[in-house]
CSV table of C-alpha atoms and ligand atoms in Angstrom, one decimal:
chain,number,residue,atom,x,y,z
A,1117,PHE,CA,-0.4,0.1,0.1
A,1118,ALA,CA,3.0,2.5,1.0
A,1119,GLU,CA,4.2,1.5,-2.4
A,1120,LYS,CA,1.1,2.2,-4.0
A,1121,VAL,CA,0.9,5.5,-2.3
A,1122,LYS,CA,4.3,6.9,-3.0
A,1123,ALA,CA,3.9,5.6,-7.0
A,1124,SER,CA,0.5,7.7,-7.1
A,1125,PHE,CA,2.3,11.1,-6.8
A,1126,VAL,CA,5.1,12.0,-9.7
A,1127,PRO,CA,5.5,15.5,-9.2
A,1128,ALA,CA,5.4,17.8,-12.7
A,1129,PHE,CA,6.3,21.0,-14.1
A,1130,GLU,CA,3.6,22.8,-11.8
A,1131,ASP,CA,5.1,21.2,-8.5
A,1132,TYR,CA,8.8,22.5,-9.4
A,1133,GLN,CA,7.5,25.8,-10.2
A,1134,LYS,CA,5.8,25.8,-7.4
A,1135,VAL,CA,9.3,24.9,-5.4
A,1136,TYR,CA,10.9,27.7,-7.6
A,1137,ASN,CA,8.4,30.1,-5.8
A,1138,ALA,CA,9.4,29.2,-2.7
A,1139,ILE,CA,12.8,29.1,-3.2
A,1140,ALA,CA,12.3,33.1,-4.7
A,1141,LYS,CA,10.2,34.4,-1.7
A,1142,ALA,CA,12.0,33.0,0.8
A,1143,LEU,CA,15.3,35.1,-1.0
A,1144,GLU,CA,13.0,38.2,-0.9
A,1145,GLU,CA,12.0,37.7,2.5
A,1146,HIS,CA,15.8,37.0,3.9
A,1147,ASP,CA,17.2,40.3,2.5
A,1148,GLU,CA,19.1,40.7,6.2
A,1149,TYR,CA,21.7,38.7,4.8
A,1150,ASP,CA,25.3,39.5,3.1
A,1151,ASP,CA,24.6,42.3,0.6
A,1152,GLY,CA,20.9,41.4,0.6
A,1153,SER,CA,20.4,38.4,-0.8
A,1154,TYR,CA,21.1,34.6,-0.1
A,1155,GLY,CA,21.1,34.2,-4.0
A,1156,PRO,CA,25.1,34.3,-4.3
A,1157,VAL,CA,25.2,31.8,-1.8
A,1158,LEU,CA,22.8,29.3,-3.5
A,1159,VAL,CA,24.3,29.8,-6.4
A,1160,ARG,CA,28.4,29.0,-5.1
A,1161,LEU,CA,26.2,25.5,-3.4
A,1162,ALA,CA,24.5,24.4,-6.5
A,1163,TRP,CA,28.1,24.5,-8.3
A,1164,HIS,CA,30.3,23.1,-6.1
A,1165,ALA,CA,27.7,20.3,-5.2
A,1166,SER,CA,28.4,19.8,-9.5
A,1167,GLY,CA,31.9,21.1,-9.7
A,1168,THR,CA,33.2,17.9,-7.9
A,1169,TYR,CA,32.7,15.7,-11.2
A,1170,ASP,CA,35.5,13.4,-12.8
A,1171,LYS,CA,34.5,13.0,-16.3
A,1172,ASP,CA,37.2,9.8,-16.2
A,1173,THR,CA,35.7,7.6,-13.0
A,1174,LYS,CA,32.2,9.1,-13.6
A,1175,THR,CA,32.3,10.0,-9.7
A,1176,GLY,CA,31.3,13.4,-7.8
A,1177,GLY,CA,28.5,15.8,-9.4
A,1178,SER,CA,25.3,17.3,-8.3
A,1179,ASN,CA,23.7,13.6,-8.3
A,1180,GLY,CA,23.9,12.5,-4.3
A,1181,ALA,CA,24.2,15.9,-2.1
A,1182,THR,CA,26.9,14.4,-0.2
A,1183,MET,CA,28.1,18.2,1.0
A,1184,ARG,CA,25.5,16.9,3.9
A,1185,PHE,CA,27.9,14.9,5.0
A,1186,ALA,CA,31.3,15.1,6.7
A,1187,PRO,CA,33.4,14.1,5.2
A,1188,GLU,CA,32.8,16.8,2.3
A,1189,GLY,CA,30.8,19.4,3.7
A,1190,ASP,CA,33.9,20.3,5.9
A,1191,HIS,CA,36.2,20.5,2.9
A,1192,GLY,CA,38.0,24.1,2.7
A,1193,ALA,CA,36.0,24.9,-0.5
A,1194,ASN,CA,32.3,24.3,1.4
A,1195,ALA,CA,33.3,26.4,4.1
A,1196,GLY,CA,30.3,28.7,4.6
A,1197,LEU,CA,28.0,26.8,2.3
A,1198,LYS,CA,26.0,25.6,5.6
A,1199,ALA,CA,24.3,28.9,5.7
A,1200,ALA,CA,22.5,28.1,2.0
A,1201,ARG,CA,22.1,24.0,3.1
A,1202,ASP,CA,20.2,25.2,5.9
A,1203,PHE,CA,18.6,29.0,4.0
A,1204,LEU,CA,17.0,25.6,2.2
A,1205,GLU,CA,15.6,23.1,5.1
A,1206,PRO,CA,12.6,24.8,5.7
A,1207,ILE,CA,11.8,24.2,1.9
A,1208,LYS,CA,12.8,20.8,1.9
A,1209,GLU,CA,10.9,20.0,4.5
A,1210,ALA,CA,7.2,21.8,3.2
A,1211,ASN,CA,8.1,19.6,0.0
A,1212,PRO,CA,10.2,16.4,1.0
A,1213,TRP,CA,9.7,14.7,-1.8
A,1214,ILE,CA,12.0,16.7,-3.7
A,1215,THR,CA,16.0,15.3,-3.2
A,1216,TYR,CA,18.2,17.4,-2.1
A,1217,SER,CA,20.1,17.2,-4.8
A,1218,ASP,CA,17.6,18.4,-7.3
A,1219,LEU,CA,16.4,21.2,-4.9
A,1220,TRP,CA,19.7,22.5,-4.3
A,1221,ILE,CA,20.4,22.7,-8.1
A,1222,LEU,CA,16.7,24.3,-8.6
A,1223,ALA,CA,17.9,26.8,-6.3
A,1224,GLY,CA,21.1,27.5,-7.8
A,1225,VAL,CA,18.6,28.0,-11.4
A,1226,CYS,CA,16.2,30.2,-9.3
A,1227,ALA,CA,18.9,32.5,-7.4
A,1228,ILE,CA,20.2,32.8,-11.4
A,1229,GLN,CA,16.8,34.0,-12.9
A,1230,GLU,CA,16.1,36.2,-9.7
A,1231,MET,CA,18.9,38.1,-9.8
A,1232,GLN,CA,18.3,39.1,-13.5
A,1233,GLY,CA,20.3,36.3,-14.9
A,1234,PRO,CA,19.4,34.1,-18.3
A,1235,VAL,CA,17.1,31.4,-17.7
A,1236,ILE,CA,18.4,27.4,-16.8
A,1237,PRO,CA,16.5,25.3,-18.6
A,1238,TYR,CA,16.3,22.2,-15.9
A,1239,ARG,CA,15.4,18.6,-15.5
A,1240,PRO,CA,14.9,16.6,-12.5
A,1241,GLY,CA,16.5,13.3,-11.6
A,1242,ARG,CA,19.2,13.9,-9.3
A,1243,SER,CA,18.3,10.9,-6.1
A,1244,ASP,CA,20.5,11.6,-2.5
A,1245,ARG,CA,23.2,9.5,-1.8
A,1246,ASP,CA,24.7,8.2,1.1
A,1247,LEU,CA,28.2,9.7,2.7
A,1248,SER,CA,30.4,6.8,0.8
A,1249,PHE,CA,29.6,9.0,-2.4
A,1250,CYS,CA,31.7,11.6,-0.7
A,1251,THR,CA,34.5,13.2,-2.8
A,1252,PRO,CA,37.8,13.3,-2.1
A,1253,ASP,CA,39.3,16.9,-1.7
A,1254,GLY,CA,40.6,18.9,-3.7
A,1255,ARG,CA,38.7,18.8,-6.7
A,1256,LEU,CA,37.3,22.3,-6.5
A,1257,PRO,CA,39.8,25.1,-7.7
A,1258,ASP,CA,42.2,26.8,-5.4
A,1259,ALA,CA,42.1,30.6,-5.8
A,1260,SER,CA,45.2,31.2,-5.3
A,1261,LYS,CA,46.6,29.3,-8.2
A,1262,GLU,CA,46.8,30.1,-12.3
A,1263,GLN,CA,45.5,29.2,-15.4
A,1264,ASN,CA,47.3,25.8,-15.7
A,1265,HIS,CA,45.6,24.7,-12.9
A,1266,LEU,CA,42.3,25.8,-13.9
A,1267,ARG,CA,42.3,24.0,-16.6
A,1268,ALA,CA,43.4,21.2,-14.9
A,1269,ILE,CA,40.5,21.0,-12.4
A,1270,PHE,CA,37.5,22.1,-15.6
A,1271,GLY,CA,39.1,19.9,-17.6
A,1272,ARG,CA,38.8,16.9,-15.5
A,1273,MET,CA,34.5,18.2,-15.2
A,1274,GLY,CA,35.0,18.1,-19.4
A,1275,PHE,CA,35.1,22.4,-19.9
A,1276,ASN,CA,37.3,24.4,-22.6
A,1277,ASP,CA,38.8,27.6,-21.9
A,1278,GLN,CA,35.8,29.6,-23.1
A,1279,GLU,CA,33.9,27.2,-21.0
A,1280,ILE,CA,35.9,28.6,-18.1
A,1281,VAL,CA,35.9,32.2,-18.8
A,1282,ALA,CA,31.9,31.9,-19.0
A,1283,LEU,CA,31.8,30.0,-15.9
A,1284,SER,CA,33.9,33.1,-14.1
A,1285,GLY,CA,31.4,35.3,-14.6
A,1286,ALA,CA,29.6,34.4,-11.8
A,1287,HIS,CA,31.8,35.8,-9.9
A,1288,ALA,CA,29.3,39.1,-10.9
A,1289,LEU,CA,28.1,37.8,-7.8
A,1290,GLY,CA,28.6,37.6,-4.1
A,1291,ARG,CA,31.6,38.2,-2.2
A,1292,CYS,CA,34.6,36.4,0.1
A,1293,HIS,CA,34.5,36.6,3.6
A,1294,THR,CA,37.4,35.9,6.0
A,1295,ASP,CA,35.9,33.6,8.1
A,1296,ARG,CA,34.7,31.1,5.4
A,1297,SER,CA,37.5,31.7,2.2
A,1298,GLY,CA,40.3,34.2,3.9
A,1299,PHE,CA,39.5,36.6,0.9
A,1300,GLU,CA,37.9,39.5,1.2
A,1301,GLY,CA,35.1,41.7,-0.3
A,1302,PRO,CA,33.4,41.9,-3.6
A,1303,TRP,CA,34.1,41.5,-7.1
A,1304,THR,CA,31.6,44.1,-8.3
A,1305,PHE,CA,29.5,47.1,-7.4
A,1306,SER,CA,26.1,45.4,-7.6
A,1307,PRO,CA,26.7,41.8,-6.3
A,1308,THR,CA,22.7,40.9,-6.1
A,1309,VAL,CA,22.7,41.5,-9.8
A,1310,LEU,CA,24.0,39.3,-12.4
A,1311,THR,CA,25.3,41.7,-15.1
A,1312,ASN,CA,29.2,41.3,-17.4
A,1313,ASP,CA,30.4,43.7,-14.8
A,1314,TYR,CA,33.0,40.8,-13.6
A,1315,TYR,CA,34.8,40.7,-16.8
A,1316,ARG,CA,34.5,44.9,-17.3
A,1317,LEU,CA,36.0,45.8,-14.3
A,1318,LEU,CA,38.6,43.2,-14.9
A,1319,LEU,CA,39.9,44.9,-18.1
A,1320,GLU,CA,38.9,48.2,-17.0
A,1321,GLU,CA,39.9,48.7,-14.1
A,1322,LYS,CA,44.0,48.8,-12.4
A,1323,TRP,CA,44.5,46.2,-10.3
A,1324,GLN,CA,47.0,46.1,-7.3
A,1325,TRP,CA,48.1,43.8,-5.4
A,1326,ARG,CA,46.5,44.2,-1.8
A,1327,LYS,CA,48.7,45.1,1.4
A,1328,TRP,CA,47.0,43.0,4.2
A,1329,ASP,CA,47.6,40.4,6.5
A,1330,GLY,CA,45.3,37.8,4.5
A,1331,PRO,CA,45.9,35.8,1.0
A,1332,LYS,CA,47.0,37.5,-1.7
A,1333,GLN,CA,44.4,39.1,-3.4
A,1334,LEU,CA,44.1,42.0,-5.9
A,1335,GLN,CA,42.2,45.2,-5.2
A,1336,ASP,CA,41.0,48.4,-7.5
A,1337,THR,CA,43.1,51.2,-7.3
A,1338,LYS,CA,40.8,54.1,-7.8
A,1339,THR,CA,37.9,52.5,-4.7
A,1340,LYS,CA,39.8,49.9,-3.1
A,1341,SER,CA,36.5,48.4,-2.4
A,1342,LEU,CA,36.7,45.4,-4.9
A,1343,MET,CA,38.6,42.5,-5.2
A,1344,MET,CA,39.8,40.0,-7.5
A,1345,LEU,CA,41.1,36.8,-7.2
A,1346,PRO,CA,44.8,35.3,-8.5
A,1347,THR,CA,42.8,32.6,-10.6
A,1348,ASP,CA,40.3,35.9,-11.9
A,1349,LEU,CA,43.6,37.5,-12.9
A,1350,ALA,CA,45.1,34.2,-14.7
A,1351,ILE,CA,42.1,34.2,-17.4
A,1352,ILE,CA,43.4,38.0,-18.5
A,1353,GLN,CA,47.0,37.1,-18.3
A,1354,ASP,CA,46.2,34.1,-20.3
A,1355,LYS,CA,46.6,34.4,-24.1
A,1356,LYS,CA,44.0,32.0,-24.8
A,1357,MET,CA,41.3,32.9,-22.5
A,1358,ARG,CA,41.6,36.7,-22.9
A,1359,PRO,CA,39.6,36.7,-26.2
A,1360,PHE,CA,37.0,35.5,-24.4
A,1361,VAL,CA,37.2,37.9,-21.3
A,1362,GLU,CA,37.0,40.7,-23.7
A,1363,LYS,CA,33.9,39.4,-25.8
A,1364,TYR,CA,32.0,39.2,-22.7
A,1365,ALA,CA,32.8,42.5,-21.4
A,1366,LYS,CA,31.3,43.9,-24.5
A,1367,ASP,CA,28.1,42.0,-25.3
A,1368,ASN,CA,26.4,41.3,-22.3
A,1369,ASP,CA,24.0,38.5,-24.5
A,1370,ALA,CA,26.7,36.8,-25.5
A,1371,PHE,CA,27.9,36.6,-21.7
A,1372,PHE,CA,23.9,35.6,-20.8
A,1373,LYS,CA,23.6,33.0,-23.6
A,1374,ASP,CA,26.8,31.4,-23.2
A,1375,PHE,CA,26.4,31.2,-19.5
A,1376,SER,CA,23.3,29.4,-19.3
A,1377,ALA,CA,24.7,27.0,-21.7
A,1378,VAL,CA,27.5,26.1,-20.0
A,1379,VAL,CA,26.0,26.1,-16.0
A,1380,LEU,CA,23.3,23.8,-17.5
A,1381,ARG,CA,25.9,21.6,-18.8
A,1382,LEU,CA,27.7,22.2,-15.6
A,1383,PHE,CA,24.2,21.3,-13.0
A,1384,GLU,CA,23.7,18.3,-15.0
A,1385,LEU,CA,27.0,16.3,-14.8
A,1386,GLY,CA,27.0,12.8,-13.9
A,1387,VAL,CA,23.2,12.7,-13.5
A,1388,PRO,CA,21.8,9.3,-14.7
A,1389,PHE,CA,18.8,11.3,-16.1
A,1390,THR,CA,15.7,8.9,-17.5
A,1391,THR,CA,14.6,11.8,-19.3
A,1392,GLY,CA,15.7,13.9,-22.8
A,1393,LYS,CA,17.6,16.8,-23.4
A,1394,ASP,CA,14.2,18.1,-25.0
A,1395,GLN,CA,12.5,17.5,-21.9
A,1396,ARG,CA,13.9,20.2,-19.8
A,1397,TRP,CA,11.4,22.8,-17.9
A,1398,SER,CA,12.2,26.8,-18.3
A,1399,PHE,CA,11.0,28.1,-15.0
A,1400,LYS,CA,8.8,31.7,-14.9
A,1401,THR,CA,10.8,34.2,-12.4
A,1402,LEU,CA,8.0,35.4,-9.7
A,1403,ASP,CA,8.1,39.1,-11.4
A,1404,ALA,CA,7.2,37.2,-14.7
A,1405,GLN,CA,4.2,35.7,-13.2
A,1406,THR,CA,3.0,39.2,-11.5
A,1407,SER,CA,3.2,41.0,-14.5
B,1438,LIG,FE1,33.9,31.0,-6.5
B,1438,LIG,N1,34.3,31.9,-5.4
B,1438,LIG,N2,35.1,30.4,-7.4
B,1438,LIG,N3,32.8,30.2,-8.3
B,1438,LIG,N4,32.1,31.8,-6.2
B,1438,LIG,C1,34.0,32.3,-4.5
B,1438,LIG,C2,32.4,33.0,-4.5
B,1438,LIG,C3,31.7,32.3,-5.1
B,1438,LIG,C4,36.9,30.4,-7.1
B,1438,LIG,C5,36.9,31.2,-5.7
B,1438,LIG,C6,35.7,31.4,-5.1
B,1438,LIG,C7,32.9,29.8,-10.0
B,1438,LIG,C8,35.0,29.5,-10.0
B,1438,LIG,C9,35.6,30.0,-8.9
B,1438,LIG,C10,30.7,31.9,-7.0
B,1438,LIG,C11,30.6,31.0,-7.7
B,1438,LIG,C12,30.9,30.2,-9.0
B,1438,LIG,C13,35.0,32.5,-3.2
B,1438,LIG,C14,34.9,33.2,-1.7
B,1438,LIG,C15,36.1,31.7,-3.5
B,1438,LIG,C16,37.5,31.9,-2.9
B,1438,LIG,C17,34.2,32.3,-0.5
B,1438,LIG,C18,33.7,32.9,0.5
B,1438,LIG,O1,34.9,33.2,1.1
B,1438,LIG,O2,32.1,32.9,0.6
B,1438,LIG,C19,37.5,30.3,-7.6
B,1438,LIG,C20,39.1,29.8,-7.3
B,1438,LIG,C21,37.2,29.8,-9.3
B,1438,LIG,C22,37.5,29.2,-10.3
B,1438,LIG,O3,39.1,28.9,-10.5
B,1438,LIG,C23,37.1,29.6,-11.9
B,1438,LIG,C24,32.4,29.4,-10.3
B,1438,LIG,C25,32.8,28.2,-11.8
B,1438,LIG,C26,30.9,29.6,-10.0
B,1438,LIG,C27,29.6,29.4,-10.9
B,1438,LIG,O4,28.4,29.7,-9.7
B,1438,LIG,C28,29.6,29.1,-12.2
B,1438,LIG,C29,29.6,32.4,-6.2
B,1438,LIG,C30,28.2,33.0,-6.6
B,1438,LIG,C31,30.4,33.3,-4.9
B,1438,LIG,C32,29.8,33.8,-4.1
B,1438,LIG,C33,29.2,33.3,-3.0
B,1438,LIG,C34,29.1,34.2,-1.9
B,1438,LIG,O5,29.0,34.0,-0.8
B,1438,LIG,O6,28.8,35.4,-2.1
């Protein structure tokens, strides 16, 4: 009988749109956090859940939500992401049918769209797995390194130079926290709105190494309020990557198009979908539903 009850509820697009709306409303309600939004940290949660993927062993990726467990939750790269997981807990409780792994990715999609980014098509199909599926530490990028490290890390996920640059534009959002990564400050003046400002500022501002006790990071000479990581600098120093930075700095539409395509791929790495690529959904933003 229990099996029958379970089988009788097959969530459809409308059910996921409802969860999307619940996340979007919670984002609006909790504007006391950080720069006024949990959006950036939700995007980072979805990225760190996905970015553990290894194409050779087909391990890691967003299927499993294994960051719920130590050791993965305690990996240095994941410091601070408990804030994002806790933010989503009431939504999981109200919608117990959705898996954590589908919920985290839906939250990433929702946060990007609600922060005025492009639509990220989505399909469910991730299942939660136990701690034996936790990935080893060291699969996510180290911000103190340079382009060869980026190529090794993102190449392992299956991404090329253009895709590394397109993904990096997410740093228009959010900030670094000294009690998380050790770095400090935002990359842009509007850290809760997705724009191509990350690329524009990277090229147009003058950057110098910050004089402080913390880890090596850059600051803009004009306002000294913005930051760049060594890995951010690497994408303009690299001859092959820099043209993509220039392209996205000039053309926000091109950035949005490529960002949507590459984030979609990132969020689907390693997921054994039973539905086809033609069955992805596009959620409506809260604004689009009320106007
Ligand atoms: Fe990132 N990122 N990221 N990042 N990231 C940090 C914050 C945020 C690197 C290091 C850091 C991506 C790529 C890279 C976001 C999204 C994405 C912080 C600061 C560090 C350090 C954490 C803290 O102190 O709270 C490095 C290195 C790379 C790389 O090598 C390319 C990608 C691909 C994404 C993505 O989403 C597609 C977001 C959003 C944040 C802001 C989080 C927050 O709490 O605010």
